[in-house]
mmCIF file of C-alpha atoms in Angstrom:
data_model
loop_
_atom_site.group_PDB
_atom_site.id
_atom_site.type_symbol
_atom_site.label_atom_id
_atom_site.label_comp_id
_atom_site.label_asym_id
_atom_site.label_seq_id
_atom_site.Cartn_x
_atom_site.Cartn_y
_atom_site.Cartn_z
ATOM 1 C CA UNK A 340 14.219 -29.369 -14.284
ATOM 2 C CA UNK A 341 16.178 -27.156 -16.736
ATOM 3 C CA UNK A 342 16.206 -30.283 -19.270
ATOM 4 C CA UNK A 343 13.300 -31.564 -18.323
ATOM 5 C CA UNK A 344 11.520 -33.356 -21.623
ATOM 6 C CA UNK A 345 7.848 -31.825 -22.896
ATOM 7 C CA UNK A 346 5.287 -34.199 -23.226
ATOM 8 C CA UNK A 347 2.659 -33.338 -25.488
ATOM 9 C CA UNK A 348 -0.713 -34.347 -24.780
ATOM 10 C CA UNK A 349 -2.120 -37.103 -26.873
ATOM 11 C CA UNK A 350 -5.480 -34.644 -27.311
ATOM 12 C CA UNK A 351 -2.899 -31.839 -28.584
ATOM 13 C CA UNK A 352 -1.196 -34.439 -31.007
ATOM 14 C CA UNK A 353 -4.403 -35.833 -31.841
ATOM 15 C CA UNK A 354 -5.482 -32.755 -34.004
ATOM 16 C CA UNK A 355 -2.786 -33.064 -36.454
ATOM 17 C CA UNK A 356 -2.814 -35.851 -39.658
ATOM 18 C CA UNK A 357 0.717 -36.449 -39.125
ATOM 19 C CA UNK A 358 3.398 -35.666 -37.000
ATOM 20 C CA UNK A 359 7.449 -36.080 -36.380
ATOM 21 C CA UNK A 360 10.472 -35.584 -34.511
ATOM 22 C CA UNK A 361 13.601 -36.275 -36.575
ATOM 23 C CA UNK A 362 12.067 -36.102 -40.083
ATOM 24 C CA UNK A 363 14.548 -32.457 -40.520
ATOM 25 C CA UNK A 364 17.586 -31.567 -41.583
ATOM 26 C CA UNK A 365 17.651 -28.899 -38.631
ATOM 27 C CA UNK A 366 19.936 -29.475 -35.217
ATOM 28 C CA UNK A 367 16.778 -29.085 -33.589
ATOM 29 C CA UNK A 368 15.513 -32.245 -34.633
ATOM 30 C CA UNK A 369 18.336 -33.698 -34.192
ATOM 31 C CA UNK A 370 17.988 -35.512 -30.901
ATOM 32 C CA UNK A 371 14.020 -34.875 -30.746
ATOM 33 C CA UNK A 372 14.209 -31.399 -29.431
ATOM 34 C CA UNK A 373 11.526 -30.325 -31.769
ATOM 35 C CA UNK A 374 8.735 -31.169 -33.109
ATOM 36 C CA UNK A 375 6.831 -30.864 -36.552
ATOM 37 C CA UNK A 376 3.094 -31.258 -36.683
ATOM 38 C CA UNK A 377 0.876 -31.358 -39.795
ATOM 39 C CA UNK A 378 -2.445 -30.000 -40.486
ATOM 40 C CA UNK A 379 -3.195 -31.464 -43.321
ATOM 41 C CA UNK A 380 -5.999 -28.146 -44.321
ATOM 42 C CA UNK A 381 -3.185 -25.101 -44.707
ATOM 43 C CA UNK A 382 -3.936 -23.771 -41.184
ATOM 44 C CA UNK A 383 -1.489 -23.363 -38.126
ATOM 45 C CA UNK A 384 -3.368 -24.435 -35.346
ATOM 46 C CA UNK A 385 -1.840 -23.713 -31.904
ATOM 47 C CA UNK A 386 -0.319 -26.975 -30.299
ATOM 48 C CA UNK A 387 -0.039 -24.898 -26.788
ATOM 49 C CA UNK A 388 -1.821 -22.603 -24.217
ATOM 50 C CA UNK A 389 -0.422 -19.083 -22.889
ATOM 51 C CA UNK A 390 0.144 -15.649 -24.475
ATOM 52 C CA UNK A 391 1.746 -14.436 -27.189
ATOM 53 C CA UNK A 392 5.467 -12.749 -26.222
ATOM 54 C CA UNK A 393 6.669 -11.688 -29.833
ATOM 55 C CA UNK A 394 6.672 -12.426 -33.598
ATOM 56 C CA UNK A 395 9.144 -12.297 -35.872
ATOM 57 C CA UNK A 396 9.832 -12.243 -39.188
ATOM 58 C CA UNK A 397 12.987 -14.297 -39.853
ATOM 59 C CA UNK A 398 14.878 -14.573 -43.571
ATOM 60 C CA UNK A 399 15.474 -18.619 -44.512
ATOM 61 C CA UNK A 400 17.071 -20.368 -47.583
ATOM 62 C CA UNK A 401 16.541 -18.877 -50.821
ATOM 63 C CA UNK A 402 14.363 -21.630 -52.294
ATOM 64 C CA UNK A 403 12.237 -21.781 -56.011
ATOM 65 C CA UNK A 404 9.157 -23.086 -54.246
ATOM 66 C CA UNK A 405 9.342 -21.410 -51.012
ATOM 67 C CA UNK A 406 8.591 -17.878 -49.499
ATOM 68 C CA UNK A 407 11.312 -15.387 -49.357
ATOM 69 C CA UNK A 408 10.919 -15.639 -45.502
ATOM 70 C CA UNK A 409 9.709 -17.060 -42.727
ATOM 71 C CA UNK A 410 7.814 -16.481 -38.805
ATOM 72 C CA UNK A 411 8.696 -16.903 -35.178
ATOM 73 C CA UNK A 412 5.869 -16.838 -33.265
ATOM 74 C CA UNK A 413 7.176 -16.929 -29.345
ATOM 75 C CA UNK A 414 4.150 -18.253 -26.523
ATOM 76 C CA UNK A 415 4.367 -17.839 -22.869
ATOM 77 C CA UNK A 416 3.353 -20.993 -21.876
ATOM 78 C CA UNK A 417 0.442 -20.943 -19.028
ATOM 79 C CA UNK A 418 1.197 -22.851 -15.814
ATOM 80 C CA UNK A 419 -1.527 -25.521 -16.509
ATOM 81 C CA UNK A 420 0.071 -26.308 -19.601
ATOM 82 C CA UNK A 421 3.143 -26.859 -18.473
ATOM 83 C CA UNK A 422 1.684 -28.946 -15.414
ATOM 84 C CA UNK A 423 0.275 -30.986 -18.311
ATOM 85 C CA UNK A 424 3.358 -31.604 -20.231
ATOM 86 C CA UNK A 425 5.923 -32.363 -17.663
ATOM 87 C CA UNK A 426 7.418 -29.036 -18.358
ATOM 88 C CA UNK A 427 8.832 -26.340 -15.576
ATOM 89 C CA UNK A 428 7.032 -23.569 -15.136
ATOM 90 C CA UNK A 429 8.470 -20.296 -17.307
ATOM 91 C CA UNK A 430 8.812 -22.826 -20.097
ATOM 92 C CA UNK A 431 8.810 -20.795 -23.857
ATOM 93 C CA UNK A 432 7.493 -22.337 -27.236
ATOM 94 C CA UNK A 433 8.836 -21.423 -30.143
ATOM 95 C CA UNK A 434 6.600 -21.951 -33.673
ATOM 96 C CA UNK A 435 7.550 -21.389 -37.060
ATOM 97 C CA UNK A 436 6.370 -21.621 -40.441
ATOM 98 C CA UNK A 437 3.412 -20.089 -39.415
ATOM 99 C CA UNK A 438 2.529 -16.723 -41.121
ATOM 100 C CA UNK A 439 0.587 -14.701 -38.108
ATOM 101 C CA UNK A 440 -2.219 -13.099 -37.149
ATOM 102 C CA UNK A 441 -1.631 -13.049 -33.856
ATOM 103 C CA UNK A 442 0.254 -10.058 -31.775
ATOM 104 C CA UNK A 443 2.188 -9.932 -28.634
ATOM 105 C CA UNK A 444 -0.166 -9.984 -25.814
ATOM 106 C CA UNK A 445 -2.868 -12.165 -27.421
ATOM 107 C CA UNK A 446 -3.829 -14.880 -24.876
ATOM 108 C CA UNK A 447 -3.907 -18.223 -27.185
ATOM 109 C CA UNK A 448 -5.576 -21.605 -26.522
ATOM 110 C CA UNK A 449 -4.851 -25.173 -27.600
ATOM 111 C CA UNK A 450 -6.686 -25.482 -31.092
ATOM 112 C CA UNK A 451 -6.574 -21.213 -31.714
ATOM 113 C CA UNK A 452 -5.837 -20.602 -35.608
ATOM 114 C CA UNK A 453 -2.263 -18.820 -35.394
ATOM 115 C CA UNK A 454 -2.496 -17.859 -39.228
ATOM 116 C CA UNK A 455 -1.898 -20.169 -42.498
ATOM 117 C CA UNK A 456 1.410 -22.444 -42.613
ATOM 118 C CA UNK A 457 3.651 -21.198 -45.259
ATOM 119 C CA UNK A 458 6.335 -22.799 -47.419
ATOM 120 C CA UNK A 459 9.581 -22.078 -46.317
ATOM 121 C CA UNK A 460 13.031 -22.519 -47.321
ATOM 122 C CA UNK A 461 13.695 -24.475 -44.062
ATOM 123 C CA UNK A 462 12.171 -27.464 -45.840
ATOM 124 C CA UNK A 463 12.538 -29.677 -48.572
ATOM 125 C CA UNK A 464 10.421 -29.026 -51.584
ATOM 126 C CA UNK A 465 8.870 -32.637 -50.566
ATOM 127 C CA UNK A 466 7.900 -31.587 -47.261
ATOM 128 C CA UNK A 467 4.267 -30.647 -46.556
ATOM 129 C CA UNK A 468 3.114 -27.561 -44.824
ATOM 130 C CA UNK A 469 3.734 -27.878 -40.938
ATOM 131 C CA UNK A 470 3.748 -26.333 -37.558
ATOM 132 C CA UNK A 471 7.230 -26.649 -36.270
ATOM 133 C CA UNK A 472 7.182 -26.591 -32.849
ATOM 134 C CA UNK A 473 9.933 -26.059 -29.815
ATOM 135 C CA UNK A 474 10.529 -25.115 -26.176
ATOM 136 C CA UNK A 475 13.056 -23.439 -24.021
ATOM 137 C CA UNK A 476 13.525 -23.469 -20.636
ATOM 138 C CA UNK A 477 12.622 -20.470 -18.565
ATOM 139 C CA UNK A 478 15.059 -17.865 -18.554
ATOM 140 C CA UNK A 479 16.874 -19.162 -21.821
ATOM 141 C CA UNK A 480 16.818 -17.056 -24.699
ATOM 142 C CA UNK A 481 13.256 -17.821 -26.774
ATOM 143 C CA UNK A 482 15.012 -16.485 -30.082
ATOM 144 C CA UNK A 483 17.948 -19.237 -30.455
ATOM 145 C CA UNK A 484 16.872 -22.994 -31.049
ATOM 146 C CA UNK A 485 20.331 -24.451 -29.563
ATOM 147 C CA UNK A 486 19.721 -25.789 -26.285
ATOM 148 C CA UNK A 487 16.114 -26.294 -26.798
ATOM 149 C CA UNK A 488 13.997 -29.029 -24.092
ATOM 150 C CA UNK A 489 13.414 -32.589 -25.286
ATOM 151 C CA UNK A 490 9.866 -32.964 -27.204
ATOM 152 C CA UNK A 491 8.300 -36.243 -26.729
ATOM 153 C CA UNK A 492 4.845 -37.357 -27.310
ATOM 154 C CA UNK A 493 2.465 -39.138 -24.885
ATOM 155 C CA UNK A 494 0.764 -41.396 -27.216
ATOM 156 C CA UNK A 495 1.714 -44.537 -28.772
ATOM 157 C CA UNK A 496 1.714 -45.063 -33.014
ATOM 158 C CA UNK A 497 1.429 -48.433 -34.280
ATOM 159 C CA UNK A 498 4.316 -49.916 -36.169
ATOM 160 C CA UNK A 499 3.391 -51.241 -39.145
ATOM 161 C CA UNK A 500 5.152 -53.571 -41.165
ATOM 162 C CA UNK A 501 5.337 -54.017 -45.026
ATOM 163 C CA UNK A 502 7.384 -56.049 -47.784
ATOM 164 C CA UNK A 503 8.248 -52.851 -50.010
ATOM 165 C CA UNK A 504 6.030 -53.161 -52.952
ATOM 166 C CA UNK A 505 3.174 -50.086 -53.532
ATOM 167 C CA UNK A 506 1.399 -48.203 -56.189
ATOM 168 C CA UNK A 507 1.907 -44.456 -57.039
ATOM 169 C CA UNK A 508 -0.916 -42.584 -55.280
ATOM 170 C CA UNK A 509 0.235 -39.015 -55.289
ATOM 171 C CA UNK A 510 2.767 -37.266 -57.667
ATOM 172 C CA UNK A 511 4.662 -33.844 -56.605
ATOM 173 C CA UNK A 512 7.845 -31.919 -58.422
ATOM 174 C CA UNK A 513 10.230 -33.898 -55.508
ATOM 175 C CA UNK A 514 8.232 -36.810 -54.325
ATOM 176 C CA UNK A 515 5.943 -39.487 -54.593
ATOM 177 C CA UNK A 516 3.409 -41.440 -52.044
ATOM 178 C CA UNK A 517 2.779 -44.929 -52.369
ATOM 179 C CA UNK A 518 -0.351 -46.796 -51.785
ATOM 180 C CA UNK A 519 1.722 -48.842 -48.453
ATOM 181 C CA UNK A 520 2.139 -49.951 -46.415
ATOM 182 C CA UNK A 521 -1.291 -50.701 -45.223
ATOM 183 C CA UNK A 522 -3.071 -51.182 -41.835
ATOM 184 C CA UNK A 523 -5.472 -53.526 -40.958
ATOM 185 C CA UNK A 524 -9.307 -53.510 -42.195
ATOM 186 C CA UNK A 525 -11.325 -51.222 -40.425
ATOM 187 C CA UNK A 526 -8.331 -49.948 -38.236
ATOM 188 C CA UNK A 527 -8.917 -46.688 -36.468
ATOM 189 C CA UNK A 528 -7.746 -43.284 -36.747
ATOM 190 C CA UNK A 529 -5.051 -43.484 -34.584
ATOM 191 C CA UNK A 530 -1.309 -43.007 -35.523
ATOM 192 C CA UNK A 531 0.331 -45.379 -37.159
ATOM 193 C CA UNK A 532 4.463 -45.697 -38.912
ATOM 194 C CA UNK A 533 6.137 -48.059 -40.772
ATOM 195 C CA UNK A 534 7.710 -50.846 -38.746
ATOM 196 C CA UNK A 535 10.881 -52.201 -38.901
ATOM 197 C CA UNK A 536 11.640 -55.419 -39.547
ATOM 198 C CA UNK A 537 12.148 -55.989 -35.390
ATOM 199 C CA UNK A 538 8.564 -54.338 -35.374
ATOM 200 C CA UNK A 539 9.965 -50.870 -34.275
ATOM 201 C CA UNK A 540 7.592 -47.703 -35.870
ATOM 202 C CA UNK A 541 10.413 -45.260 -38.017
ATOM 203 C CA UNK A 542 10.605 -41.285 -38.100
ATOM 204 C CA UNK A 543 12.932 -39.216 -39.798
ATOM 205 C CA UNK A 544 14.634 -38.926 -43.809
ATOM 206 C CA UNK A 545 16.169 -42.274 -44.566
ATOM 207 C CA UNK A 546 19.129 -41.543 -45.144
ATOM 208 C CA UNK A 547 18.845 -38.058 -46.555
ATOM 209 C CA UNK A 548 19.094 -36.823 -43.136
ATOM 210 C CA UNK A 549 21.706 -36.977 -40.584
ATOM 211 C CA UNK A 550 19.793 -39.161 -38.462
ATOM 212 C CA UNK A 551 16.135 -40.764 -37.626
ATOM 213 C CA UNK A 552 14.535 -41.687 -34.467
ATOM 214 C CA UNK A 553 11.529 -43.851 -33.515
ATOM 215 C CA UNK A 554 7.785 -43.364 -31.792
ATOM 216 C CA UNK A 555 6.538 -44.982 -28.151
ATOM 217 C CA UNK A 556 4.414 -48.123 -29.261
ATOM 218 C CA UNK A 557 1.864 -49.079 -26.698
ATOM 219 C CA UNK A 558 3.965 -52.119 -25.065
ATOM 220 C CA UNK A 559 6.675 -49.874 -23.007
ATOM 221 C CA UNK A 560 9.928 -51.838 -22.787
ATOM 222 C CA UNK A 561 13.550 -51.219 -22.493
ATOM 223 C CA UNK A 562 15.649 -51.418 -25.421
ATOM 224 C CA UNK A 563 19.418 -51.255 -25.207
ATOM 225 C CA UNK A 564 21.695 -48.770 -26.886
ATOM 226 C CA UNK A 565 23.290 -49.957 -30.083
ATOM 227 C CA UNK A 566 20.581 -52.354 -30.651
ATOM 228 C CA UNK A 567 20.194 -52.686 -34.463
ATOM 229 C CA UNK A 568 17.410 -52.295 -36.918
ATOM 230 C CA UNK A 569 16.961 -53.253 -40.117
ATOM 231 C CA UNK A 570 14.491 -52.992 -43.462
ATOM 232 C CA UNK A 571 13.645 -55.471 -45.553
ATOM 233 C CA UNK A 572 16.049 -57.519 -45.015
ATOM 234 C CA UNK A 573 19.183 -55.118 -44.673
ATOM 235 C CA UNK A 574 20.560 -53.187 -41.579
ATOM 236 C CA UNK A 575 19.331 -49.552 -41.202
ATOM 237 C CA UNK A 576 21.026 -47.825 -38.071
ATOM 238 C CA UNK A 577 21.206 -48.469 -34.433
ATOM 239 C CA UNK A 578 19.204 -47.288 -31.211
ATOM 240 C CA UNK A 579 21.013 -44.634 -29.548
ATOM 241 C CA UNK A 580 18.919 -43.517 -26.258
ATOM 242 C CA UNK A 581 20.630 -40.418 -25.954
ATOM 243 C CA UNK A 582 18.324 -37.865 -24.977
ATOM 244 C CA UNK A 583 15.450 -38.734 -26.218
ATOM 245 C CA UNK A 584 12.265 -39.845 -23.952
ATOM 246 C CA UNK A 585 13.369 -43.571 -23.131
ATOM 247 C CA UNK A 586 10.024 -45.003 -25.030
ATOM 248 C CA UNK A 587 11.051 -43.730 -27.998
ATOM 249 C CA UNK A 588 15.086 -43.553 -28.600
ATOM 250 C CA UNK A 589 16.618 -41.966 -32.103
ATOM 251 C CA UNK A 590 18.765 -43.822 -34.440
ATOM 252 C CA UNK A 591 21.728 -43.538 -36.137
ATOM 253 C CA UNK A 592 21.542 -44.620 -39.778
ATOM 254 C CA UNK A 593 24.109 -47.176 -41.445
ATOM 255 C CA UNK A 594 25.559 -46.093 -45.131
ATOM 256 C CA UNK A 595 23.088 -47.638 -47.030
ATOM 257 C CA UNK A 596 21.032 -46.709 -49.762
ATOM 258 C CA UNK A 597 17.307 -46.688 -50.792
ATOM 259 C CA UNK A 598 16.265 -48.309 -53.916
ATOM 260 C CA UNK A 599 13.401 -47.763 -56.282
ATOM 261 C CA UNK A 600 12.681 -50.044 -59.001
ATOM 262 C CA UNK A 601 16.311 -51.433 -58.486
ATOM 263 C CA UNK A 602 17.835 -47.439 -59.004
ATOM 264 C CA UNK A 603 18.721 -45.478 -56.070
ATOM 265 C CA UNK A 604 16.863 -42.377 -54.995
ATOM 266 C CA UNK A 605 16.940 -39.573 -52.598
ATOM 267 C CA UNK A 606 15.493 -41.907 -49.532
ATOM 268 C CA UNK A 607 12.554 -42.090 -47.533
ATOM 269 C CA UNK A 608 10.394 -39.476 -46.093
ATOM 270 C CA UNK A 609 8.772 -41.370 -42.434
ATOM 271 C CA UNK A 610 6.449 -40.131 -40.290
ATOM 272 C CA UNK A 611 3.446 -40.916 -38.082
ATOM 273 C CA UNK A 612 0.234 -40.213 -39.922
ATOM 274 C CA UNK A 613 -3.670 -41.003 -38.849
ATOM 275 C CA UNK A 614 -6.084 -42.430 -41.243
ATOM 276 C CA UNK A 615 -5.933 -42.572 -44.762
ATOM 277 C CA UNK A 616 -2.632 -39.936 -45.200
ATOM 278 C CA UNK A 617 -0.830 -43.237 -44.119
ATOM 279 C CA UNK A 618 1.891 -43.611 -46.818
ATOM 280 C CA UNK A 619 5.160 -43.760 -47.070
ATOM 281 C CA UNK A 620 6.559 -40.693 -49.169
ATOM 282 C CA UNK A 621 9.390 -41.636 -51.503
ATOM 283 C CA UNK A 622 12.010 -38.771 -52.023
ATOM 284 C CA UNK A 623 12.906 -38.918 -55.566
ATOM 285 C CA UNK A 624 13.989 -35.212 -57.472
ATOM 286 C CA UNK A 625 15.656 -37.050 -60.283
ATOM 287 C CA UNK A 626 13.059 -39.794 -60.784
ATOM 288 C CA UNK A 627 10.000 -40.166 -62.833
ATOM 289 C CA UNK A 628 6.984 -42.640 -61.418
ATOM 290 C CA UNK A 629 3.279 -42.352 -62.822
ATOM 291 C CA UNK A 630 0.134 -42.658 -60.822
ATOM 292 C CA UNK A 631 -0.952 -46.098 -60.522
ATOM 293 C CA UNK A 632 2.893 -47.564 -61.222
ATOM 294 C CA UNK A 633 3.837 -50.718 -59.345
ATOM 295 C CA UNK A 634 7.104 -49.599 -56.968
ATOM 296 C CA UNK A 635 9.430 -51.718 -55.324
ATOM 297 C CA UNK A 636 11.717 -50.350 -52.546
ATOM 298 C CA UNK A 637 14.696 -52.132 -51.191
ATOM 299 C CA UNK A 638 17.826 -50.659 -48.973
ATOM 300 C CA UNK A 639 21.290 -51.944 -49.698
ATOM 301 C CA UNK A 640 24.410 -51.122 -48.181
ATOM 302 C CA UNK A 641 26.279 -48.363 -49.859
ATOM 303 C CA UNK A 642 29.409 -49.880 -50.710
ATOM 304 C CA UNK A 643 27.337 -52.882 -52.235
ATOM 305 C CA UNK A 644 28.689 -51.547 -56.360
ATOM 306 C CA UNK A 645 27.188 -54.950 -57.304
ATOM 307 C CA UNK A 646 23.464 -54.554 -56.294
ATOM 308 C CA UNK A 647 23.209 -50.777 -56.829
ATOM 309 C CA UNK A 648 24.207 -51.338 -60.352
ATOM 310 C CA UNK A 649 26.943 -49.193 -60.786
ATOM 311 C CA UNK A 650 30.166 -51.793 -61.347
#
């Protein structure tokens, strides 16, 4: 049971706007031991049940746009929680980027305001505020990250697909949103991604980060390892099934590069989001784009010199 994988609840998920496993730089995230859940109103609700064992303050990257330092917050979990999740009892979660007002010793329930989210150096300047959430195994040290219990989450996000082509709908310093791809008329609040072109819903930084993963869609099925994905038209990385929750594997990105307006950029910020904070987030520090301007993405390989228009 030591590597048992957390479930969370669909009604825990459900009070975030968005939410993602692999969209980090962090080892953590790196085969969906982690978490990150968003918000959306500045205010670090608490994804779990138990009582508080310690708090921490912790240094991070020196960053322009982020606090000098960042939180640990470390929960007990209760045993109906764990029962819940799929998770042994004596499990430990571990939340950051959370500056608290909570003590060791406070008893905390699902939904409990922990204290605002903070900007930390942990994450890119395009990053929203977030609840970063882990577990560790009973008896494991609840300081370290390594080692950390698979996260999964027991809902399913629908994959949406899209042809590329969007209008600038927010502007930040790193970053801009674009007006697609977009769901169906009167589609609900649920959680939806962008689809691959095999209809497979994305997470993660493609390919900023070191690699991406994918959400459980409501049909259930078996996909091998190695099978391959692609977006719009050009191959993005491979399923690896590793150890990840089987219904939704990570990926391992090809070289390839993201295109804006036929320049490359930074890459693509995915994640599942409800409602209308569907978007897809473009990362672009060294790129100009105006509100209402017509983008078109496209991903090439990275040794194409030809299309990326520098031969």
């Amino acid at each position: 049971m030591t590597d048992a994988t957390v479930s969370l609840p669909a009604d825990v998920v459900e009070r975030y706007e968005k939410f993602s496993r692999f969209n980090s730089p962090y080892p953590a995230h790196d085969r969906g031991r982690a978490v990150d859940l968003y918000p959306g109103d500045g205010v670090g609700r608490s994804p779990v049940a138990g009582t508080v064992r310690e708090v921490r303050t912790v240094g991070c990257p020196d960053r322009s746009y982020a606090a000098a330092e960042d939180h640990l917050i470390v929960v007990d979990l209760t045993d109906e929680w764990c029962a819940r999740a799929g998770a042994p009892s004596g499990t430990v979660a571990r939340i950051l980027h959370v500056i608290p007002e909570v003590d060791p010793g406070d008893r905390v329930a699902v939904g409990d305001a922990l204290g605002p989210t903070t900007r930390s150096g942990f994450f890119g300047q395009w990053v929203d505020d977030h609840v970063h959430l882990g577990f560790r195994p009973p008896g494991a040290n609840p300081l370290r990250a390594s080692g950390s219990l698979p996260v999964a989450a027991d809902l399913a996000v629908e994959p949406v697909p899209w042809d590329g082509t969007g209008a600038v709908v927010e502007r930040g310093p790193t970053h801009v949103v674009l007006d697609g791809p977009r769901r169906a008329a009167g589609a609900d609040r649920s959680f939806a991604a962008l689809a691959s072109d095999e209809g497979v819903p994305l997470d993660g930084g493609l390919t900023h980060y070191a690699g991406g993963g994918t959400f459980r869609t409501k049909v259930r099925s078996t996909v091998p390892d190695g099978t391959m994905l692609s977006l719009f038209g050009t191959e993005i990385g491979r399923l690896r099934a590793g150890d990840a929750d089987a219904g939704a594997p990570r990926v391992e990105w090809a070289p390839v590069d993201v295109l804006a307006n036929g320049r490359r950029v930074t890459g693509l910020s995915l994640f599942a989001a409800r409602g209308d904070r569907f978007g897809v987030k473009v990362v672009c520090p060294d790129r100009e784009f105006e509100i209402g301007e017509s983008v078109t993405l496209d991903v090439v390989p990275s040794d194409d010199p030809i299309r990326l228009g520098v031969g």
